[in-house]
PDB file of C-alpha atoms in Angstrom:
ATOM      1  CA  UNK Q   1      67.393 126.805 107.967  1.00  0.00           C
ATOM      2  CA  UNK Q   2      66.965 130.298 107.339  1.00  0.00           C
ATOM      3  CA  UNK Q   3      70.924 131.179 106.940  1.00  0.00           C
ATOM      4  CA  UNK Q   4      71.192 127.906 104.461  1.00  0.00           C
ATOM      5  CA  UNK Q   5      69.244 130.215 101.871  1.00  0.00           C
ATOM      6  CA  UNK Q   6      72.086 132.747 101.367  1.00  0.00           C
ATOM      7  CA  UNK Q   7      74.947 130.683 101.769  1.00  0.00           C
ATOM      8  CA  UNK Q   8      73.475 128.384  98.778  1.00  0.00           C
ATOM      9  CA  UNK Q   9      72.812 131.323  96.689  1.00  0.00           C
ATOM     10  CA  UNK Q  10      75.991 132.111  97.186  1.00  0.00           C
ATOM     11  CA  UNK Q  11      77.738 128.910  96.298  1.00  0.00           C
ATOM     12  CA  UNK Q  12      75.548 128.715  93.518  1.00  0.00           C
ATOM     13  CA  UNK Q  13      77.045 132.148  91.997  1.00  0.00           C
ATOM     14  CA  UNK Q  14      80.279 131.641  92.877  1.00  0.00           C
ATOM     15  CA  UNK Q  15      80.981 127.911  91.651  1.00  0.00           C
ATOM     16  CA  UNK Q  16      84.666 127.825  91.879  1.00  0.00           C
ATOM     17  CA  UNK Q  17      84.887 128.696  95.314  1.00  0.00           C
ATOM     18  CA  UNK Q  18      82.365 125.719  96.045  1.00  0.00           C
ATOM     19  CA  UNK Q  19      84.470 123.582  93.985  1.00  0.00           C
ATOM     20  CA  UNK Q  20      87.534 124.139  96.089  1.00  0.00           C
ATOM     21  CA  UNK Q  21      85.501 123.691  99.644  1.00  0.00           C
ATOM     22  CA  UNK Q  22      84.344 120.407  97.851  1.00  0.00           C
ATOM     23  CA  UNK Q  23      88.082 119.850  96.727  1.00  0.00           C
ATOM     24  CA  UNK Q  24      89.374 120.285 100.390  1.00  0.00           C
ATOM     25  CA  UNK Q  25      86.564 118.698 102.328  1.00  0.00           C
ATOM     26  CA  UNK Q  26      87.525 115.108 100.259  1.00  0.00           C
ATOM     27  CA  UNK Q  27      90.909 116.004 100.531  1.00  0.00           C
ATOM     28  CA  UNK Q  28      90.294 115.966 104.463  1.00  0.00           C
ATOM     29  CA  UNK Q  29      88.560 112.920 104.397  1.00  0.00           C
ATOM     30  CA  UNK Q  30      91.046 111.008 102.598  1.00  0.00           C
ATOM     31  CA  UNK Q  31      93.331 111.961 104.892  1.00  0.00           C
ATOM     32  CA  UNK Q  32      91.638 110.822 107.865  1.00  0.00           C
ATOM     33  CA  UNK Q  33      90.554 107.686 106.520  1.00  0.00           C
ATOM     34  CA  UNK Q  34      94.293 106.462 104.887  1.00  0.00           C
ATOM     35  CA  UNK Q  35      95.319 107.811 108.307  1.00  0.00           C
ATOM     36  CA  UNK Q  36      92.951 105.081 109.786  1.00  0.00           C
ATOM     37  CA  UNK Q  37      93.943 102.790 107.401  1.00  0.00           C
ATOM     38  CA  UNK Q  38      97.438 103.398 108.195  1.00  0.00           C
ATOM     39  CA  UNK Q  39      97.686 102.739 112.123  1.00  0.00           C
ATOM     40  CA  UNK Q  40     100.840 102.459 113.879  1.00  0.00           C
ATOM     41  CA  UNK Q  41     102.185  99.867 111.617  1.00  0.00           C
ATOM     42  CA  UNK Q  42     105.433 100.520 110.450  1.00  0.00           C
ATOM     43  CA  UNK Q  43     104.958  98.589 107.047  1.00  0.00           C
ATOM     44  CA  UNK Q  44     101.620  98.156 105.375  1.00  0.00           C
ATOM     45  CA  UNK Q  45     100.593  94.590 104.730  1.00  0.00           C
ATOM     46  CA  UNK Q  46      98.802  93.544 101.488  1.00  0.00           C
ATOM     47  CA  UNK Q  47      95.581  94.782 102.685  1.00  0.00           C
ATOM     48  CA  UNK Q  48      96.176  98.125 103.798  1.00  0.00           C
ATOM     49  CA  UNK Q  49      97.808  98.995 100.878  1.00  0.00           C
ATOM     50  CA  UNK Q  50      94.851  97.768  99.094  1.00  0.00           C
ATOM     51  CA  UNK Q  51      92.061  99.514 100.608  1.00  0.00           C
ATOM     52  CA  UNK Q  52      94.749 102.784 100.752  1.00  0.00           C
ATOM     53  CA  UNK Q  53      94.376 102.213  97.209  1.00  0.00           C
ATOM     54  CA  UNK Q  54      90.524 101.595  97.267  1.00  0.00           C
ATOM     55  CA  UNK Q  55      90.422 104.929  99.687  1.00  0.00           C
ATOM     56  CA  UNK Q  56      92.315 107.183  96.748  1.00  0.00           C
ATOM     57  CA  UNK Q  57      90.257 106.006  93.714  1.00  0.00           C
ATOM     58  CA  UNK Q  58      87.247 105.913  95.879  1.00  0.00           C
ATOM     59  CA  UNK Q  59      87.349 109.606  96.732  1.00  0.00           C
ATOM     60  CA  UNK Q  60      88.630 110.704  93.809  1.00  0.00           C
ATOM     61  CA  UNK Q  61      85.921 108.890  91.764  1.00  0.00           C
ATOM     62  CA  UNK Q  62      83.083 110.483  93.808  1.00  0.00           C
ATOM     63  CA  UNK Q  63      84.894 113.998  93.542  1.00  0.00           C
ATOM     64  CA  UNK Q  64      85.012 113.939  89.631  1.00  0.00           C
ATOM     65  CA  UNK Q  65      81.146 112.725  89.947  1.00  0.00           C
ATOM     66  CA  UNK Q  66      80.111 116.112  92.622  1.00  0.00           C
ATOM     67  CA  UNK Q  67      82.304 117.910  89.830  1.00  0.00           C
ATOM     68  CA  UNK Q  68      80.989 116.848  86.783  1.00  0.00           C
ATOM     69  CA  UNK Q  69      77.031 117.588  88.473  1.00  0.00           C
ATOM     70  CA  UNK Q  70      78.256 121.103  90.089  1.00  0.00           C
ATOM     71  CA  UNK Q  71      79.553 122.370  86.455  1.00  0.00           C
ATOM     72  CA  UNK Q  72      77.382 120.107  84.279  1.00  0.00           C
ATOM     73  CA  UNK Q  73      75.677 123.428  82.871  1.00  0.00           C
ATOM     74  CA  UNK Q  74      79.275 124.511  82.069  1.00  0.00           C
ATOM     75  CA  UNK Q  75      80.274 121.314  80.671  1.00  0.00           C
ATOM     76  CA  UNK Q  76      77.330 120.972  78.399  1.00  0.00           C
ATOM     77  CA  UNK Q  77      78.350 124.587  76.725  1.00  0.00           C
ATOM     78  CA  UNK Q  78      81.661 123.622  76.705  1.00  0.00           C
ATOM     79  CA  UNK Q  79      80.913 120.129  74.831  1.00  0.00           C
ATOM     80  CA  UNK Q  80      78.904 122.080  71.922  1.00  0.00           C
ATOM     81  CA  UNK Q  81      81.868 124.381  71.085  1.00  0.00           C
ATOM     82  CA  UNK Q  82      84.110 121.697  71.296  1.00  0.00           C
ATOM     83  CA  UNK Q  83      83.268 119.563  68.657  1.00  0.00           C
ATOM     84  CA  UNK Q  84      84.787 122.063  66.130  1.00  0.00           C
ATOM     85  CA  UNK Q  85      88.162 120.967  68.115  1.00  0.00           C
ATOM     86  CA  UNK Q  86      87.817 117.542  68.715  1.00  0.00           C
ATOM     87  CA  UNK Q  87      90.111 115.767  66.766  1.00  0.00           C
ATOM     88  CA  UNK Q  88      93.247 118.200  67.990  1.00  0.00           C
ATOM     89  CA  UNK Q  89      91.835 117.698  71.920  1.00  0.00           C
ATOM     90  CA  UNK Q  90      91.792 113.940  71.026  1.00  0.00           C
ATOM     91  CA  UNK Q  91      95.735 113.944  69.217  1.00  0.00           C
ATOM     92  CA  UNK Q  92      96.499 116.721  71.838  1.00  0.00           C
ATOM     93  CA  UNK Q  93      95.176 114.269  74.507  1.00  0.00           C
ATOM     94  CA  UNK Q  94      96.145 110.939  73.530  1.00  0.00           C
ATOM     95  CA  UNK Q  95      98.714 109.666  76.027  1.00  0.00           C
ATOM     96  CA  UNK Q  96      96.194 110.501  78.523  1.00  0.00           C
ATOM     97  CA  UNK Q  97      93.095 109.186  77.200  1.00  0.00           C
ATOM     98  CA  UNK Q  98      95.871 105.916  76.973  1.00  0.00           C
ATOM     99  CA  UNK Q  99      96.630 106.244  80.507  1.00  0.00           C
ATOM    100  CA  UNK Q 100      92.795 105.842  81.181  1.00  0.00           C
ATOM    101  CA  UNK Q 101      91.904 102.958  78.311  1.00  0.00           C
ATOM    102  CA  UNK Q 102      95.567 101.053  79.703  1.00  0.00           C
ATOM    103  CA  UNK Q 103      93.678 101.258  83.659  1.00  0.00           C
ATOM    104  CA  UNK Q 104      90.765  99.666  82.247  1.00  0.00           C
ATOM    105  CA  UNK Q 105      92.641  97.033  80.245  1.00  0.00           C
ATOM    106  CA  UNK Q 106      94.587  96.164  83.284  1.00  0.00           C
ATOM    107  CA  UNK Q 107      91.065  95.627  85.532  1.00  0.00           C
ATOM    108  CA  UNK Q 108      89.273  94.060  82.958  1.00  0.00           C
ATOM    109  CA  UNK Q 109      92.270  91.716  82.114  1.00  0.00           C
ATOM    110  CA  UNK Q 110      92.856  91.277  85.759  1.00  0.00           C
ATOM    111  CA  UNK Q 111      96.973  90.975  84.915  1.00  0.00           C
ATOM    112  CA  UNK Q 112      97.740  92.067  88.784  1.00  0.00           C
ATOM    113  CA  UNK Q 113      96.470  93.269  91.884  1.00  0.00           C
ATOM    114  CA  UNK Q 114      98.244  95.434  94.709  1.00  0.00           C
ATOM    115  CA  UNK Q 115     101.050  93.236  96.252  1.00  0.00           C
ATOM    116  CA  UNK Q 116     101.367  90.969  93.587  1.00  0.00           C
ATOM    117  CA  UNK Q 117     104.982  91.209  91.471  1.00  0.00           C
ATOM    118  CA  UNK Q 118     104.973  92.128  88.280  1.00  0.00           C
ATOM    119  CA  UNK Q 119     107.577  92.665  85.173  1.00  0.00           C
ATOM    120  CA  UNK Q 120     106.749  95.343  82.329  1.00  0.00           C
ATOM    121  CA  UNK Q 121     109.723  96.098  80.236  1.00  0.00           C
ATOM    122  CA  UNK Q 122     112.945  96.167  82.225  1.00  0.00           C
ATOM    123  CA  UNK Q 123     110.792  97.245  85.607  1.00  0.00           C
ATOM    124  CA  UNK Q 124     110.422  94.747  88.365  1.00  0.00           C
ATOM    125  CA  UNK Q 125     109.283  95.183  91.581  1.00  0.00           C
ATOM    126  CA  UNK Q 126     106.085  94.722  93.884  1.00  0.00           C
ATOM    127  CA  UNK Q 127     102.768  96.604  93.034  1.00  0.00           C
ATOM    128  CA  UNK Q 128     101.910  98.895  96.079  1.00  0.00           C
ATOM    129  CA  UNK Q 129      99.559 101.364  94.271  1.00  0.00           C
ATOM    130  CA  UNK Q 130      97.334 102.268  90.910  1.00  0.00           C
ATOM    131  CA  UNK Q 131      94.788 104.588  89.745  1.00  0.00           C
ATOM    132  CA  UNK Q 132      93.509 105.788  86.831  1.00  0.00           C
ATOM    133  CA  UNK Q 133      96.384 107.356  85.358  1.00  0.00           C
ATOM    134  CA  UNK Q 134      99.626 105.590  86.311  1.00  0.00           C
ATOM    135  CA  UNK Q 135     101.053 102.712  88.664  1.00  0.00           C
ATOM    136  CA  UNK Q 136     103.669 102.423  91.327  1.00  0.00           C
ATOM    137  CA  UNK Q 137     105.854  99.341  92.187  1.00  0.00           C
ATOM    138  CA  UNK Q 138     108.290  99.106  94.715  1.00  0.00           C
ATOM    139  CA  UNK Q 139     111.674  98.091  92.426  1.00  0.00           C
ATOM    140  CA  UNK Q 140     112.901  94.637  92.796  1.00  0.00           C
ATOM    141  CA  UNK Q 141     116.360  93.396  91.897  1.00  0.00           C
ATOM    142  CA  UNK Q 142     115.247  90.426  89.713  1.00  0.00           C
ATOM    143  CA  UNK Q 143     117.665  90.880  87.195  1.00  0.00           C
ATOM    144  CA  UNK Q 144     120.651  89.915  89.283  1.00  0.00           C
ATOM    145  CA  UNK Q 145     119.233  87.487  90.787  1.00  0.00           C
ATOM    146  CA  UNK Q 146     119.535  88.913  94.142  1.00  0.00           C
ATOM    147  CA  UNK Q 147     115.126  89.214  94.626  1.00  0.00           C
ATOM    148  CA  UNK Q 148     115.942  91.883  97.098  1.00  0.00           C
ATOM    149  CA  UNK Q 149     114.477  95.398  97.056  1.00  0.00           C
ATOM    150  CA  UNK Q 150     116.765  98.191  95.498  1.00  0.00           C
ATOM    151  CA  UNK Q 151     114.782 100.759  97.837  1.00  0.00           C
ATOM    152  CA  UNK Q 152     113.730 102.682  94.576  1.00  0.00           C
ATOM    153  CA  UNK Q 153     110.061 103.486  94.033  1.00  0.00           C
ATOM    154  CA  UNK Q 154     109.653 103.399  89.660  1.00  0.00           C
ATOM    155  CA  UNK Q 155     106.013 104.996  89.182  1.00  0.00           C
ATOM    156  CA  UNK Q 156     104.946 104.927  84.988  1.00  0.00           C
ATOM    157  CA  UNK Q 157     102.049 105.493  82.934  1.00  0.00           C
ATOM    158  CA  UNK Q 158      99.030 102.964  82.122  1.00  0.00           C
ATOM    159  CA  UNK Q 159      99.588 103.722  78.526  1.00  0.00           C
ATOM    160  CA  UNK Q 160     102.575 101.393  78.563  1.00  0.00           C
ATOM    161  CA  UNK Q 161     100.524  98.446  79.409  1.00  0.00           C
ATOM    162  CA  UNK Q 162      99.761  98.836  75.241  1.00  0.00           C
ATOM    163  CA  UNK Q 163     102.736  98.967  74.390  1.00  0.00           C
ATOM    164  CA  UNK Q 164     104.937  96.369  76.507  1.00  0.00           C
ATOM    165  CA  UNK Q 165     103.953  93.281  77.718  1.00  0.00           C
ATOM    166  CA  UNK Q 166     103.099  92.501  81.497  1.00  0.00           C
ATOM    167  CA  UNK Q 167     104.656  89.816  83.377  1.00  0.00           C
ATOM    168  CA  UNK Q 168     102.776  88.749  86.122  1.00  0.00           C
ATOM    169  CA  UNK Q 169     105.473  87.078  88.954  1.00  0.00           C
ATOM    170  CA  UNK Q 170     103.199  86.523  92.073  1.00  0.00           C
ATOM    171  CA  UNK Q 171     104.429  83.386  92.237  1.00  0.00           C
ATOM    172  CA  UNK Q 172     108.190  84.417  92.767  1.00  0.00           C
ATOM    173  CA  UNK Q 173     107.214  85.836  96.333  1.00  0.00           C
ATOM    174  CA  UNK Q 174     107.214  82.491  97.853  1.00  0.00           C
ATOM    175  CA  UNK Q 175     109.455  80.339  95.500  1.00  0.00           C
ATOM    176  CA  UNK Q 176     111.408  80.878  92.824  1.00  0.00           C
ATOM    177  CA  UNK Q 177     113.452  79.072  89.688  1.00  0.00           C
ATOM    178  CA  UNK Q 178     117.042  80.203  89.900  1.00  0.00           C
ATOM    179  CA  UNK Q 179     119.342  79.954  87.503  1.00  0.00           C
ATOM    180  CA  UNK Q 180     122.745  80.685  87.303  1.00  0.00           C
ATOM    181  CA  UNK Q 181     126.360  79.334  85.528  1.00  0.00           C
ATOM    182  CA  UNK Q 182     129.348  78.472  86.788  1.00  0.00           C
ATOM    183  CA  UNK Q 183     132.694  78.770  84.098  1.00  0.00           C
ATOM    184  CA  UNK Q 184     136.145  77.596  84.221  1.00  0.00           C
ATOM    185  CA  UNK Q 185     139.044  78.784  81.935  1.00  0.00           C
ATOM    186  CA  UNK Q 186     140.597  75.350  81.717  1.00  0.00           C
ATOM    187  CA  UNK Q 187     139.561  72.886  79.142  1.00  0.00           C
ATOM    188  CA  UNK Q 188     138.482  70.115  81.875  1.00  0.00           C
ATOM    189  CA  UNK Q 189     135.602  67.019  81.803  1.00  0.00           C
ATOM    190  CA  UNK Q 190     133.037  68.317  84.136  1.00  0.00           C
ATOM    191  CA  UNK Q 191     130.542  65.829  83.785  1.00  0.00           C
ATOM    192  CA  UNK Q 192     132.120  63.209  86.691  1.00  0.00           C
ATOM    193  CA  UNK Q 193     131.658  66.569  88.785  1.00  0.00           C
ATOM    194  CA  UNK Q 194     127.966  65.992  88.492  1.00  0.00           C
ATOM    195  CA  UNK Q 195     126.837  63.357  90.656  1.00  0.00           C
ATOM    196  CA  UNK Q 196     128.786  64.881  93.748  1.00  0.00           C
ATOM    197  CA  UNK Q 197     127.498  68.351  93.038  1.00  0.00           C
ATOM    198  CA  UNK Q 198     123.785  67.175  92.810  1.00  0.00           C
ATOM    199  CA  UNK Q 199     124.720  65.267  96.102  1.00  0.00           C
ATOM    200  CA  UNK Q 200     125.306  68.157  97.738  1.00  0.00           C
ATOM    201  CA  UNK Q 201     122.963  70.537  96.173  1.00  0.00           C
ATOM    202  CA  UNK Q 202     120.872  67.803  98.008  1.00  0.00           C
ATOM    203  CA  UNK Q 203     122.194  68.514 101.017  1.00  0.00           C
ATOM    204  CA  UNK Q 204     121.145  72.038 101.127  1.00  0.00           C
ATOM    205  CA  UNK Q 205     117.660  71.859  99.452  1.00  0.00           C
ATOM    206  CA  UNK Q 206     116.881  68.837 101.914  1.00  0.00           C
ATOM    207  CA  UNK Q 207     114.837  71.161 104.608  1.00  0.00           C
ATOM    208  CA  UNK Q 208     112.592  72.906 102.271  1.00  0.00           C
ATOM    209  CA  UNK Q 209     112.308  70.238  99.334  1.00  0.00           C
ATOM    210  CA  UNK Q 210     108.657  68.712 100.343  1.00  0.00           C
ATOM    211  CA  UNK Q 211     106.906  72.201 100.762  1.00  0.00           C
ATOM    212  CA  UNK Q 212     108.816  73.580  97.615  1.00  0.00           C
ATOM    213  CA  UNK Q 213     107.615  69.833  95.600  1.00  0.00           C
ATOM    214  CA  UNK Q 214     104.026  70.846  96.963  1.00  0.00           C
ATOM    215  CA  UNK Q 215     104.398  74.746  96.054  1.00  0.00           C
ATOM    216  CA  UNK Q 216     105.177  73.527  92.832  1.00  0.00           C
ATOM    217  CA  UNK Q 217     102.427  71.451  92.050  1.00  0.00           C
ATOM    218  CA  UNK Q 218      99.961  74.419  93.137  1.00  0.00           C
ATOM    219  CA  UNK Q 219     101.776  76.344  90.689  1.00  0.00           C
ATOM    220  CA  UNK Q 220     101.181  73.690  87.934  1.00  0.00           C
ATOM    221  CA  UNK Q 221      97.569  73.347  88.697  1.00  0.00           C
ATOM    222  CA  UNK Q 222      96.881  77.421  88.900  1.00  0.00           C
ATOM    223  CA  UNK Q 223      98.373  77.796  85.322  1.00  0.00           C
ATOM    224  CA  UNK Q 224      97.702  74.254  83.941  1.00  0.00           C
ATOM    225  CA  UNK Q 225     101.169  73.548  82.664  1.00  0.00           C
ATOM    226  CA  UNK Q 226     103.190  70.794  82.942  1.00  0.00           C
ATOM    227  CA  UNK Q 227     106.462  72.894  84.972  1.00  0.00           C
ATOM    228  CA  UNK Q 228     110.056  71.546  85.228  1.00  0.00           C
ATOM    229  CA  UNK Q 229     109.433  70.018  88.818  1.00  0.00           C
ATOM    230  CA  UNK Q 230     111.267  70.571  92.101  1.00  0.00           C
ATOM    231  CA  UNK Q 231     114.325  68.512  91.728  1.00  0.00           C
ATOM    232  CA  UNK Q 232     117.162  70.613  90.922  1.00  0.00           C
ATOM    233  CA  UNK Q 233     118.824  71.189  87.599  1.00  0.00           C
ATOM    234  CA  UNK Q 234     122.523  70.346  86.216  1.00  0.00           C
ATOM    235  CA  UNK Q 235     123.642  70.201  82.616  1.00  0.00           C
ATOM    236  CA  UNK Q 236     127.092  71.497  81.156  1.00  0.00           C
ATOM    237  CA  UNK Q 237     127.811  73.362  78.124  1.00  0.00           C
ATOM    238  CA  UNK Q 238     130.591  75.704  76.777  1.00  0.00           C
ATOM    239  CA  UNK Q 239     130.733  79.426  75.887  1.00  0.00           C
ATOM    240  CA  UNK Q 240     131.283  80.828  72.422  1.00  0.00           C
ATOM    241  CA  UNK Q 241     135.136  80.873  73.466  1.00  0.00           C
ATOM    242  CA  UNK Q 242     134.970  77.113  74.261  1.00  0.00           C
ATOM    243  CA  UNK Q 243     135.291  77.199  78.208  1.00  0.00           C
ATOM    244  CA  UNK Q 244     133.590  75.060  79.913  1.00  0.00           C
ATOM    245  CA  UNK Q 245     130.054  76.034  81.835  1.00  0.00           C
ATOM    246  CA  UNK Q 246     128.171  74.991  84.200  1.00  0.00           C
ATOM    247  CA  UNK Q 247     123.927  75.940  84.285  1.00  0.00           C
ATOM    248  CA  UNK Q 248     122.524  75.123  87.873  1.00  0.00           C
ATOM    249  CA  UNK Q 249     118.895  75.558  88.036  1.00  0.00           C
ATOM    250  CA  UNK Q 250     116.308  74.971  92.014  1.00  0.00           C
ATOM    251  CA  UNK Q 251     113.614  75.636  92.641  1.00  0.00           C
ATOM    252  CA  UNK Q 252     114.023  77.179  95.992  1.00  0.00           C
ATOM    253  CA  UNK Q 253     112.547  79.757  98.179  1.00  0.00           C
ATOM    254  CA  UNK Q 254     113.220  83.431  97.255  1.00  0.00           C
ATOM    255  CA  UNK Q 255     114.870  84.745 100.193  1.00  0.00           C
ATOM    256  CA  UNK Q 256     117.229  82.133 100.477  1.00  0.00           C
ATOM    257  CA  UNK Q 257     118.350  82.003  96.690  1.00  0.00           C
ATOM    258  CA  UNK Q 258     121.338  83.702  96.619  1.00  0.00           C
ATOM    259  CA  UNK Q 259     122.619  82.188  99.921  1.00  0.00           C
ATOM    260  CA  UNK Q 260     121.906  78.620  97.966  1.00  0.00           C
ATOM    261  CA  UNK Q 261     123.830  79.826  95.132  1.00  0.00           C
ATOM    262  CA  UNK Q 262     127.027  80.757  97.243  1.00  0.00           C
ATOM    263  CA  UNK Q 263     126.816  77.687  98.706  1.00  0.00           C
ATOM    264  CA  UNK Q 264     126.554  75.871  95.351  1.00  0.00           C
ATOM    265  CA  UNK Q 265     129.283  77.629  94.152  1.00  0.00           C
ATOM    266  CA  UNK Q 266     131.648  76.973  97.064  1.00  0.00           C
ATOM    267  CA  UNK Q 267     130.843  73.159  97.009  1.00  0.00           C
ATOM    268  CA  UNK Q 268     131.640  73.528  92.795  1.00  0.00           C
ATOM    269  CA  UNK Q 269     134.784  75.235  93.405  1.00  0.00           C
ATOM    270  CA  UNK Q 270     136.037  72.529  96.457  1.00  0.00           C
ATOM    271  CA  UNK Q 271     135.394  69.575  93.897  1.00  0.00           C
ATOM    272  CA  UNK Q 272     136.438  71.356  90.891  1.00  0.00           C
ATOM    273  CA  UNK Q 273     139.989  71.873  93.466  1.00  0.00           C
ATOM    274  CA  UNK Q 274     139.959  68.588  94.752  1.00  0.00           C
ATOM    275  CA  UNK Q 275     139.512  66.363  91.375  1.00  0.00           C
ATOM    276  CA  UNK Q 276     140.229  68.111  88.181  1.00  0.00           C
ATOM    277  CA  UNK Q 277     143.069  70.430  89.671  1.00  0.00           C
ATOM    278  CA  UNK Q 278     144.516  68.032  91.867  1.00  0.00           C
ATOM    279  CA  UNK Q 279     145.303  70.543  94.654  1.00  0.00           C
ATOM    280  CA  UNK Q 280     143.819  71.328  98.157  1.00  0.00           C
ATOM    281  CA  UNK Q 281     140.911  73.932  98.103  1.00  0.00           C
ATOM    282  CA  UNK Q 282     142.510  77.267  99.369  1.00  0.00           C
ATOM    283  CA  UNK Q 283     141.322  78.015 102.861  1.00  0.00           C
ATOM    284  CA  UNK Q 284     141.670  81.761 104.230  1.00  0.00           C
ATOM    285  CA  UNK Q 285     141.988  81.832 108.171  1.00  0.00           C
ATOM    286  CA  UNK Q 286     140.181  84.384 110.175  1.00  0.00           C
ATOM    287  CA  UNK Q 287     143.743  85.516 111.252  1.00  0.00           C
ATOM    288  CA  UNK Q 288     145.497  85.933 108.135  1.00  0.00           C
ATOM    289  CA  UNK Q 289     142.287  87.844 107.498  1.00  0.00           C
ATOM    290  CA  UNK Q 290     142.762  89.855 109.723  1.00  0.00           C
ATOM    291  CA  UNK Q 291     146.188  90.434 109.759  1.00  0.00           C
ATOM    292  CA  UNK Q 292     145.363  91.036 106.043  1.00  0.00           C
ATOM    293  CA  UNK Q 293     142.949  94.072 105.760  1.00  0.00           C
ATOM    294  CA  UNK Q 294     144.990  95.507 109.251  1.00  0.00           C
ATOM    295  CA  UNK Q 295     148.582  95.586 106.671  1.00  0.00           C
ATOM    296  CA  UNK Q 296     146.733  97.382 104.123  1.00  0.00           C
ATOM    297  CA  UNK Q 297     145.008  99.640 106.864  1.00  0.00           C
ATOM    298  CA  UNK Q 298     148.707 100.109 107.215  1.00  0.00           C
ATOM    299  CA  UNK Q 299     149.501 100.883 104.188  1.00  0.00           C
ATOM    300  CA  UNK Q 300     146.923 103.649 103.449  1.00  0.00           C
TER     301      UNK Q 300
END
C-alpha cells in the first residue's frame, strides 16, 4: 500500500498520462471481450453483432464517464470561459451535436435495431453496427431487384436521420413483394396471355405459397394494414410510346426472387411465341452453344 501513495500523486499531477493508461486499458478490454464475442465463427449472427455493438458503446460510454470525473476540475474552468464562445462552438459544432440528437431520435423512435434492413435515401442494406455518432449497413442491391449483397460497407452520419426519411424493411429478409414488367414492341392483345401465365406463375409459387399466405398475414397483423395478399399479381398497361407492358407482382421469398422472375419471364416469352407470334419458341442447344462461344474463341 505504501508504493500506491506515489504512484497516485503522480497520476494526479500528470493527468494526461493517466488519461491515456485509462484510454489503453479500455481499449484492451474491448478487445478481449469483442474477441470473445467473436469466436471462431466465420460470420456473426444477429446477436453477436449486437452485443459487439453493446461492447463498443458500452466501453466507450464508461470511458467518457472516468474522463469527464478525471478532468472535471478542468472542465468546470473550461465551461466558465466558454460561455463568451458559445454560440460559434454551437454553429461550429452543429453537425455533430446532430450526429448525437439523430442517435437519440433513432433509440427513442426505435426505427431499427442491428440486423434489421433498412432504407434512408438511396442506401439499402442490413444494419450491422451504430453508435453515437454514425451507422454502418452492409449495402444491399434492392434497387435492382436482385436483394443480394453488393459486398460494399456504406457507413453515414446520424444527422441524416433529420433530414431523410428511414425505411424500415425487416420484413424483406424473409419475404418480399416483387415487382417487375415485361414489354413487347409489337402492338399485340395480351390479356388472353393472362390466364396461362397466372397458371404457371402457379406452378412455381406452389411449394412456398401456404408459409408465404401465413408470413403475410403476420405482416398484416404487426403493422395493422390491410396488405395486397399472397396471390400473385397480373395487370397490363402500355408505355408512354404505346407498347404494350406487362406488371407481374408475388409475394415470394427473397432469395428466390430473381430466379422466379426468370422463370416468369421465360414462361411469358414461350406463350407470347407460341400464340401471338405464331412461331415455335427459339431453343438454343448445349452444342450449338458450344460450338458457338468455341468459333468466336476462334475468332479472337
Amino acid at each position: 500500500m505504501e508504493h500506491l501513495g506515489p504512484i497516485i500523486v503522480f497520476f494526479s499531477e500528470h493527468k494526461f498520462l493517466f488519461t491515456l493508461v485509462v484510454l489503453s486499458i479500455f481499449w484492451v478490454i474491448r478487445r478481449i471481450l469483442i474477441k470473445w464475442i467473436w469466436g471462431d465463427a466465420n460470420f456473426l449472427s444477429e446477436d453477436q453483432r449486437k452485443w459487439i455493438s453493446r461492447t463498443k458503446n458500452g466501453t466507450f460510454t464508461l470511458f467518457l464517464i472516468v474522463l469527464f470525473i478525471l478532468w472535471r476540475s478542468e472542465v468546470n474552468e473550461f465551461a466558465l470561459s466558454l460561455t463568451a464562445i458559445a454560440v460559434a462552438v454551437v454553429v461550429a459544432s452543429k453537425e455533430i451535436i446532430l450526429c448525437f440528437t439523430g442517435s437519440i431520435q433513432r433509440a427513442s423512435s426505435r426505427s431499427f435495431q442491428i440486423g434489421e434492413w433498412i432504407e434512408v435515401g438511396n442506401l439499402c442494406g442490413e444494419v450491422i453496427e451504430h453508435n453515437l455518432m454514425a451507422t454502418k449497413i452492409q449495402e444491399i442491391d434492392l434497387h435492382h431487384g436482385t436483394y443480394a449483397y453488393t459486398g460494399k460497407t456504406v457507413t453515414f452520419p446520424n444527422s441524416l436521420f433529420f433530414t431523410t426519411p428511414v425505411k424500415n424493411l425487416n420484413f424483406m429478409k424473409r419475404y418480399v413483394y416483387h415487382e417487375f414488367h415485361i414489354t413487347v414492341k409489337e402492338t399485340a392483345n395480351l390479356y388472353p396471355l393472362v390466364p396461362s401465365l397466372l397458371a404457371r406463375i402457379d406452378d412455381h409459387c406452389e411449394d412456398f405459397y401456404e408459409v408465404a399466405t401465413r408470413y403475410n398475414h403476420v405482416i398484416e397483423r404487426h403493422a395493422g394494414v390491410d396488405l395486397p395478399g399472397a396471390d400473385p399479381h397480373i395487370h397490363v398497361t402500355s408505355t408512354s410510346l404505346g407498347d404494350p407492358q406487362v406488371h407481374v407482382r408475388l409475394f415470394c421469398p427473397t432469395e428466390r426472387a430473381t430466379d422466379l422472375e426468370q422463370l416468369i419471364r421465360e414462361d411469358f416469352m414461350t406463350l407470347y411465341c407460341e400464340r401471338i407470334l405464331k412461331q415455335d419458341p427459339i431453343a438454343i442447344a448445349d452444342d450449338d452453344l458450344l460450338s458457338e462461344l468455341e468459333s468466336k474463341a476462334l475468332h479472337c
